PDB file of C-alpha atoms in Angstrom:
ATOM      1  CA  MET A   1      21.080 -53.854  44.643  1.00 47.00           C
ATOM      2  CA  ALA A   2      17.334 -54.131  43.736  1.00 56.00           C
ATOM      3  CA  GLU A   3      14.803 -55.557  45.907  1.00 54.00           C
ATOM      4  CA  THR A   4      11.392 -56.308  44.280  1.00 52.00           C
ATOM      5  CA  GLU A   5       8.158 -56.988  46.086  1.00 50.00           C
ATOM      6  CA  GLY A   6       4.660 -57.794  44.820  1.00 48.00           C
ATOM      7  CA  ALA A   7       3.331 -59.574  41.766  1.00 44.00           C
ATOM      8  CA  ALA A   8       4.375 -58.583  38.337  1.00 45.00           C
ATOM      9  CA  VAL A   9       0.757 -58.251  36.994  1.00 45.00           C
ATOM     10  CA  PRO A  10      -0.658 -55.091  35.852  1.00 45.00           C
ATOM     11  CA  GLU A  11      -3.419 -54.780  38.399  1.00 52.00           C
ATOM     12  CA  ARG A  12      -1.100 -55.370  41.370  1.00 86.00           C
ATOM     13  CA  LEU A  13       1.603 -53.171  42.855  1.00 95.00           C
ATOM     14  CA  LEU A  14       5.166 -53.985  41.999  1.00 96.00           C
ATOM     15  CA  ILE A  15       7.835 -52.203  44.285  1.00 96.00           C
ATOM     16  CA  THR A  16      11.475 -52.151  43.258  1.00 96.00           C
ATOM     17  CA  ARG A  17      14.085 -50.402  45.580  1.00 95.00           C
ATOM     18  CA  THR A  18      17.436 -49.471  44.151  1.00 96.00           C
ATOM     19  CA  THR A  19      20.193 -47.100  45.187  1.00 96.00           C
ATOM     20  CA  ALA A  20      21.612 -44.323  42.926  1.00 96.00           C
ATOM     21  CA  ASP A  21      25.275 -43.745  42.517  1.00 94.00           C
ATOM     22  CA  ASP A  22      25.275 -41.059  45.248  1.00 95.00           C
ATOM     23  CA  GLY A  23      23.404 -43.407  47.646  1.00 95.00           C
ATOM     24  CA  THR A  24      19.931 -41.968  47.206  1.00 97.00           C
ATOM     25  CA  CYS A  25      17.297 -44.712  47.811  1.00 97.00           C
ATOM     26  CA  VAL A  26      14.931 -45.011  44.696  1.00 98.00           C
ATOM     27  CA  VAL A  27      11.690 -46.700  45.174  1.00 98.00           C
ATOM     28  CA  THR A  28       9.894 -47.381  41.836  1.00 98.00           C
ATOM     29  CA  LEU A  29       6.277 -48.087  41.741  1.00 97.00           C
ATOM     30  CA  THR A  30       4.500 -50.030  38.974  1.00 97.00           C
ATOM     31  CA  GLY A  31       0.673 -50.735  38.843  1.00 96.00           C
ATOM     32  CA  GLU A  32      -1.811 -49.491  41.426  1.00 96.00           C
ATOM     33  CA  VAL A  33      -1.502 -48.374  45.061  1.00 95.00           C
ATOM     34  CA  ASP A  34      -4.591 -49.258  46.948  1.00 94.00           C
ATOM     35  CA  LEU A  35      -5.347 -50.606  50.504  1.00 93.00           C
ATOM     36  CA  ASP A  36      -3.891 -54.109  49.518  1.00 90.00           C
ATOM     37  CA  GLY A  37      -0.378 -52.727  48.747  1.00 92.00           C
ATOM     38  CA  SER A  38      -0.151 -49.567  50.841  1.00 93.00           C
ATOM     39  CA  ALA A  39       1.386 -51.348  53.830  1.00 94.00           C
ATOM     40  CA  ARG A  40       4.096 -52.810  51.618  1.00 95.00           C
ATOM     41  CA  LEU A  41       4.615 -49.382  50.139  1.00 96.00           C
ATOM     42  CA  ARG A  42       4.844 -47.697  53.558  1.00 97.00           C
ATOM     43  CA  GLU A  43       7.435 -50.429  54.699  1.00 96.00           C
ATOM     44  CA  ALA A  44       9.515 -49.905  51.468  1.00 96.00           C
ATOM     45  CA  LEU A  45       9.636 -46.190  51.944  1.00 96.00           C
ATOM     46  CA  LEU A  46      10.539 -46.349  55.729  1.00 95.00           C
ATOM     47  CA  SER A  47      13.131 -49.070  55.106  1.00 94.00           C
ATOM     48  CA  CYS A  48      15.521 -46.787  53.261  1.00 92.00           C
ATOM     49  CA  PRO A  49      18.427 -45.917  55.486  1.00 89.00           C
ATOM     50  CA  GLU A  50      18.324 -42.756  57.523  1.00 85.00           C
ATOM     51  CA  THR A  51      21.838 -42.058  56.443  1.00 87.00           C
ATOM     52  CA  ALA A  52      20.833 -42.106  52.708  1.00 92.00           C
ATOM     53  CA  PRO A  53      20.997 -38.470  51.101  1.00 94.00           C
ATOM     54  CA  GLY A  54      17.598 -38.909  49.834  1.00 96.00           C
ATOM     55  CA  LEU A  55      14.556 -40.950  48.951  1.00 97.00           C
ATOM     56  CA  VAL A  56      13.040 -40.499  45.468  1.00 98.00           C
ATOM     57  CA  VAL A  57       9.699 -42.267  44.790  1.00 98.00           C
ATOM     58  CA  ASP A  58       9.369 -42.958  41.024  1.00 98.00           C
ATOM     59  CA  LEU A  59       5.689 -42.834  40.200  1.00 98.00           C
ATOM     60  CA  GLY A  60       6.186 -43.106  36.381  1.00 97.00           C
ATOM     61  CA  GLY A  61       4.689 -46.729  36.325  1.00 97.00           C
ATOM     62  CA  LEU A  62       1.877 -45.982  38.681  1.00 96.00           C
ATOM     63  CA  THR A  63      -1.705 -45.888  37.027  1.00 95.00           C
ATOM     64  CA  PHE A  64      -3.642 -45.474  40.104  1.00 95.00           C
ATOM     65  CA  MET A  65      -3.276 -44.220  43.845  1.00 96.00           C
ATOM     66  CA  ASP A  66      -5.886 -43.969  46.431  1.00 95.00           C
ATOM     67  CA  SER A  67      -5.899 -42.358  49.803  1.00 95.00           C
ATOM     68  CA  SER A  68      -3.947 -45.296  51.513  1.00 96.00           C
ATOM     69  CA  GLY A  69      -1.124 -44.452  49.197  1.00 96.00           C
ATOM     70  CA  ILE A  70      -1.462 -40.843  49.838  1.00 97.00           C
ATOM     71  CA  ASN A  71      -1.118 -41.840  53.681  1.00 97.00           C
ATOM     72  CA  ALA A  72       1.958 -43.869  52.923  1.00 97.00           C
ATOM     73  CA  LEU A  73       3.614 -40.851  51.379  1.00 97.00           C
ATOM     74  CA  ILE A  74       2.643 -38.559  54.238  1.00 97.00           C
ATOM     75  CA  THR A  75       4.138 -41.145  56.705  1.00 96.00           C
ATOM     76  CA  ALA A  76       7.481 -41.075  54.732  1.00 96.00           C
ATOM     77  CA  HIS A  77       7.276 -37.191  54.745  1.00 96.00           C
ATOM     78  CA  GLN A  78       6.840 -37.285  58.477  1.00 96.00           C
ATOM     79  CA  ALA A  79       9.800 -39.710  58.852  1.00 93.00           C
ATOM     80  CA  GLU A  80      11.738 -37.129  56.814  1.00 93.00           C
ATOM     81  CA  GLU A  81      10.822 -34.346  59.145  1.00 91.00           C
ATOM     82  CA  ALA A  82      12.168 -36.542  62.074  1.00 92.00           C
ATOM     83  CA  GLY A  83      15.526 -36.910  60.520  1.00 90.00           C
ATOM     84  CA  GLY A  84      14.991 -39.485  57.659  1.00 87.00           C
ATOM     85  CA  PRO A  85      16.159 -39.094  54.016  1.00 90.00           C
ATOM     86  CA  ARG A  86      14.880 -36.160  52.026  1.00 95.00           C
ATOM     87  CA  LEU A  87      11.871 -37.196  50.193  1.00 97.00           C
ATOM     88  CA  ARG A  88      10.993 -36.392  46.473  1.00 98.00           C
ATOM     89  CA  LEU A  89       8.530 -37.578  43.956  1.00 98.00           C
ATOM     90  CA  ALA A  90       9.317 -38.179  40.502  1.00 98.00           C
ATOM     91  CA  ALA A  91       7.433 -38.630  36.997  1.00 98.00           C
ATOM     92  CA  PRO A  92       3.802 -39.059  38.224  1.00 98.00           C
ATOM     93  CA  ARG A  93       1.307 -39.778  35.333  1.00 97.00           C
ATOM     94  CA  GLN A  94      -1.478 -37.367  34.913  1.00 97.00           C
ATOM     95  CA  ALA A  95      -4.068 -39.320  36.872  1.00 95.00           C
ATOM     96  CA  VAL A  96      -1.776 -39.714  39.793  1.00 97.00           C
ATOM     97  CA  LEU A  97      -0.612 -36.169  39.824  1.00 97.00           C
ATOM     98  CA  ARG A  98      -4.144 -35.058  39.896  1.00 96.00           C
ATOM     99  CA  VAL A  99      -4.729 -36.919  43.015  1.00 96.00           C
ATOM    100  CA  LEU A 100      -1.472 -35.528  44.587  1.00 97.00           C
ATOM    101  CA  GLN A 101      -2.560 -32.066  43.667  1.00 96.00           C
ATOM    102  CA  LEU A 102      -6.217 -32.519  44.878  1.00 96.00           C
ATOM    103  CA  VAL A 103      -4.945 -33.366  48.464  1.00 96.00           C
ATOM    104  CA  GLY A 104      -2.128 -31.016  48.430  1.00 96.00           C
ATOM    105  CA  VAL A 105       0.813 -33.503  48.700  1.00 96.00           C
ATOM    106  CA  ASP A 106       2.444 -31.788  45.700  1.00 94.00           C
ATOM    107  CA  THR A 107       2.934 -28.753  47.981  1.00 95.00           C
ATOM    108  CA  LEU A 108       4.256 -30.841  50.901  1.00 95.00           C
ATOM    109  CA  ILE A 109       6.508 -33.074  49.059  1.00 97.00           C
ATOM    110  CA  PRO A 110       8.680 -31.850  46.104  1.00 97.00           C
ATOM    111  CA  CYS A 111       7.353 -33.268  42.760  1.00 97.00           C
ATOM    112  CA  TYR A 112       9.453 -33.404  39.658  1.00 98.00           C
ATOM    113  CA  PRO A 113       8.455 -34.361  36.017  1.00 98.00           C
ATOM    114  CA  THR A 114      11.214 -36.840  35.683  1.00 98.00           C
ATOM    115  CA  LEU A 115      13.287 -39.274  37.663  1.00 98.00           C
ATOM    116  CA  GLU A 116      16.473 -37.511  36.361  1.00 97.00           C
ATOM    117  CA  GLU A 117      15.260 -34.163  37.683  1.00 98.00           C
ATOM    118  CA  ALA A 118      14.305 -35.568  41.088  1.00 98.00           C
ATOM    119  CA  LEU A 119      17.716 -37.287  41.632  1.00 97.00           C
ATOM    120  CA  ALA A 120      19.479 -33.999  40.530  1.00 96.00           C
ATOM    121  CA  ALA A 121      17.493 -31.825  43.082  1.00 93.00           C
TER     122      ALA A 121
END
């Protein structure tokens, strides 16, 4: 079952949540994460069931992420440490990967080059 939030226009954030065959929650992001969409992102990440074997955030369609998006990812990481699903990041484009690397999120949350690799990990 997929749930979609946000407008389907390139300059906005589209969030789609699906469940993989093994029960892993997959949150797919398309567009840009900025202050306007970060609360919805945080909500989508935290709404995955604690009983899910994992949470994968597919960043392949994301063209921009500011510090509010980084904060949403860190909040999800903190939820993982408190017993939530295991968090992984997948397929960031170079511009988003650079932001993740600059602030050190890539050392905090495992980051994989493809969605398939993140799901298999």
